[in-house]
Short mmCIF file of C-alpha atoms in Angstrom, two decimals:
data_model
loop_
_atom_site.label_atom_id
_atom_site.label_comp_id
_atom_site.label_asym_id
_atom_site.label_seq_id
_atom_site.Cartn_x
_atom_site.Cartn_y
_atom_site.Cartn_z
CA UNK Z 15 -13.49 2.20 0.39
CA UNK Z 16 -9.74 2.06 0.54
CA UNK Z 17 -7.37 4.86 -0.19
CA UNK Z 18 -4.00 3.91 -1.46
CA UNK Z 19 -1.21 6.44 -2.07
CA UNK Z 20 1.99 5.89 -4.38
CA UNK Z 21 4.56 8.53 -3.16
CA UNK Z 22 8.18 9.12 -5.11
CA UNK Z 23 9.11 6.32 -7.21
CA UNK Z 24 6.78 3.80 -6.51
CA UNK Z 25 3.99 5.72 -7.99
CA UNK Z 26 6.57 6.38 -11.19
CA UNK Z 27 6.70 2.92 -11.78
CA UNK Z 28 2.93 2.00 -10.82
CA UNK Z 29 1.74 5.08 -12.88
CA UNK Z 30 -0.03 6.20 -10.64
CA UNK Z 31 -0.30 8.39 -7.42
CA UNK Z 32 -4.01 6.67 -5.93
CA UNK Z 33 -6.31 3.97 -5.87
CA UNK Z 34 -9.58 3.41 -4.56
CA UNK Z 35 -10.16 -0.26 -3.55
CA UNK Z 36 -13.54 -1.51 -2.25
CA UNK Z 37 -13.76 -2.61 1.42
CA UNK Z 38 -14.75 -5.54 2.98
CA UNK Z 39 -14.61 -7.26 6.30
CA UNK Z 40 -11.11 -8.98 7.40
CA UNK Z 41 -9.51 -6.72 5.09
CA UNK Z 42 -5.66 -6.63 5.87
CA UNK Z 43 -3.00 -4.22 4.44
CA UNK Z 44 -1.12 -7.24 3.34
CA UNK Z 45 -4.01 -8.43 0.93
CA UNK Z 46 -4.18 -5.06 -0.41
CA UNK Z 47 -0.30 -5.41 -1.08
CA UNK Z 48 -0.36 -8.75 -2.31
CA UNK Z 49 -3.44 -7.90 -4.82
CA UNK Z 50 -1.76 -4.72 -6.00
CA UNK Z 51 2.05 -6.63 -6.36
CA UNK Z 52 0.45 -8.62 -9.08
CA UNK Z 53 -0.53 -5.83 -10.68
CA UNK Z 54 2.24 -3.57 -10.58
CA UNK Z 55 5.21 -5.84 -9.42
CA UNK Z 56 8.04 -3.37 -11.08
CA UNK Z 57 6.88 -0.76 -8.07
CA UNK Z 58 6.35 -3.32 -5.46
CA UNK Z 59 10.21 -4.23 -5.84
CA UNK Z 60 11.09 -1.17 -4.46
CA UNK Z 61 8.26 -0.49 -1.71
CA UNK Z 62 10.26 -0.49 1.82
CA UNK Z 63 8.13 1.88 3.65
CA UNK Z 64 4.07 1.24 4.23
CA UNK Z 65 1.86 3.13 6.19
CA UNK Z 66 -1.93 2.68 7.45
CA UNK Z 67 -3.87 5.53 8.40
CA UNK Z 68 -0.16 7.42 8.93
CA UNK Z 69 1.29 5.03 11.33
CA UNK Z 70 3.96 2.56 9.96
CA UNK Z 71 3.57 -0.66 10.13
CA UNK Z 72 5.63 -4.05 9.82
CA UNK Z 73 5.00 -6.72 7.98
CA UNK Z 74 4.13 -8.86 10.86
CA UNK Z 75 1.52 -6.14 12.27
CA UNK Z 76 -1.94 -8.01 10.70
CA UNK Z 77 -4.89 -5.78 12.47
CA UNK Z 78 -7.69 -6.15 9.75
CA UNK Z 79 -8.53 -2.51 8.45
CA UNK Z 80 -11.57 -0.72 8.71
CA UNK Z 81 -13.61 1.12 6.06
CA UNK Z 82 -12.20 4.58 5.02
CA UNK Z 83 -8.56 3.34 5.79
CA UNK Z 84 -6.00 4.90 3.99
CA UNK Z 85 -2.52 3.11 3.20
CA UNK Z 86 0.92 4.50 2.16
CA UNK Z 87 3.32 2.61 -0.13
CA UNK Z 88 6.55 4.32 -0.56
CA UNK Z 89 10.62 3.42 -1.32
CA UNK Z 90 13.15 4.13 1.10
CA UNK Z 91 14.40 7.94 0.31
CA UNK Z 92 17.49 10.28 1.22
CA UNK Z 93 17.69 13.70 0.73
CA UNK Z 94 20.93 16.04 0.66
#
């Protein structure tokens, strides 16, 4: 299983805060993005941060992930 988090207003705009995706081999963070883009492309717009198992990651980083992983999709925030 995968764990995917919503934080701030990506999960506003997704309507939701989690999602548990099945696993299988090969699996990269950027399927799991593209797959959940088409289903909730207002939130995607805004996604600038993504984490995997609390390490950031770019978009060129492809490691396949492993069963259990957890992913982070979040906006860019300030704070005052």
């Amino acid at each position: 299983m995968i764990n995917v988090l919503f934080f701030g207003p990506v999960a506003e705009r997704s309507g939701t805060r989690q999602i548990d995706l099945d696993f299988r081999e090969g699996l990269r963070w950027q399927d799991v993005r593209d797959t959940l883009r088409a289903r909730y492309p207002e939130a995607f717009e805004i996604v600038s941060i993504v984490a995997v198992n609390g390490q950031r990651v770019g978009e060129q980083e492809t490691a396949p992930l492993t069963d259990g992983a957890e992913i982070v999709f979040m906006s860019a925030f300030s704070g005052g």
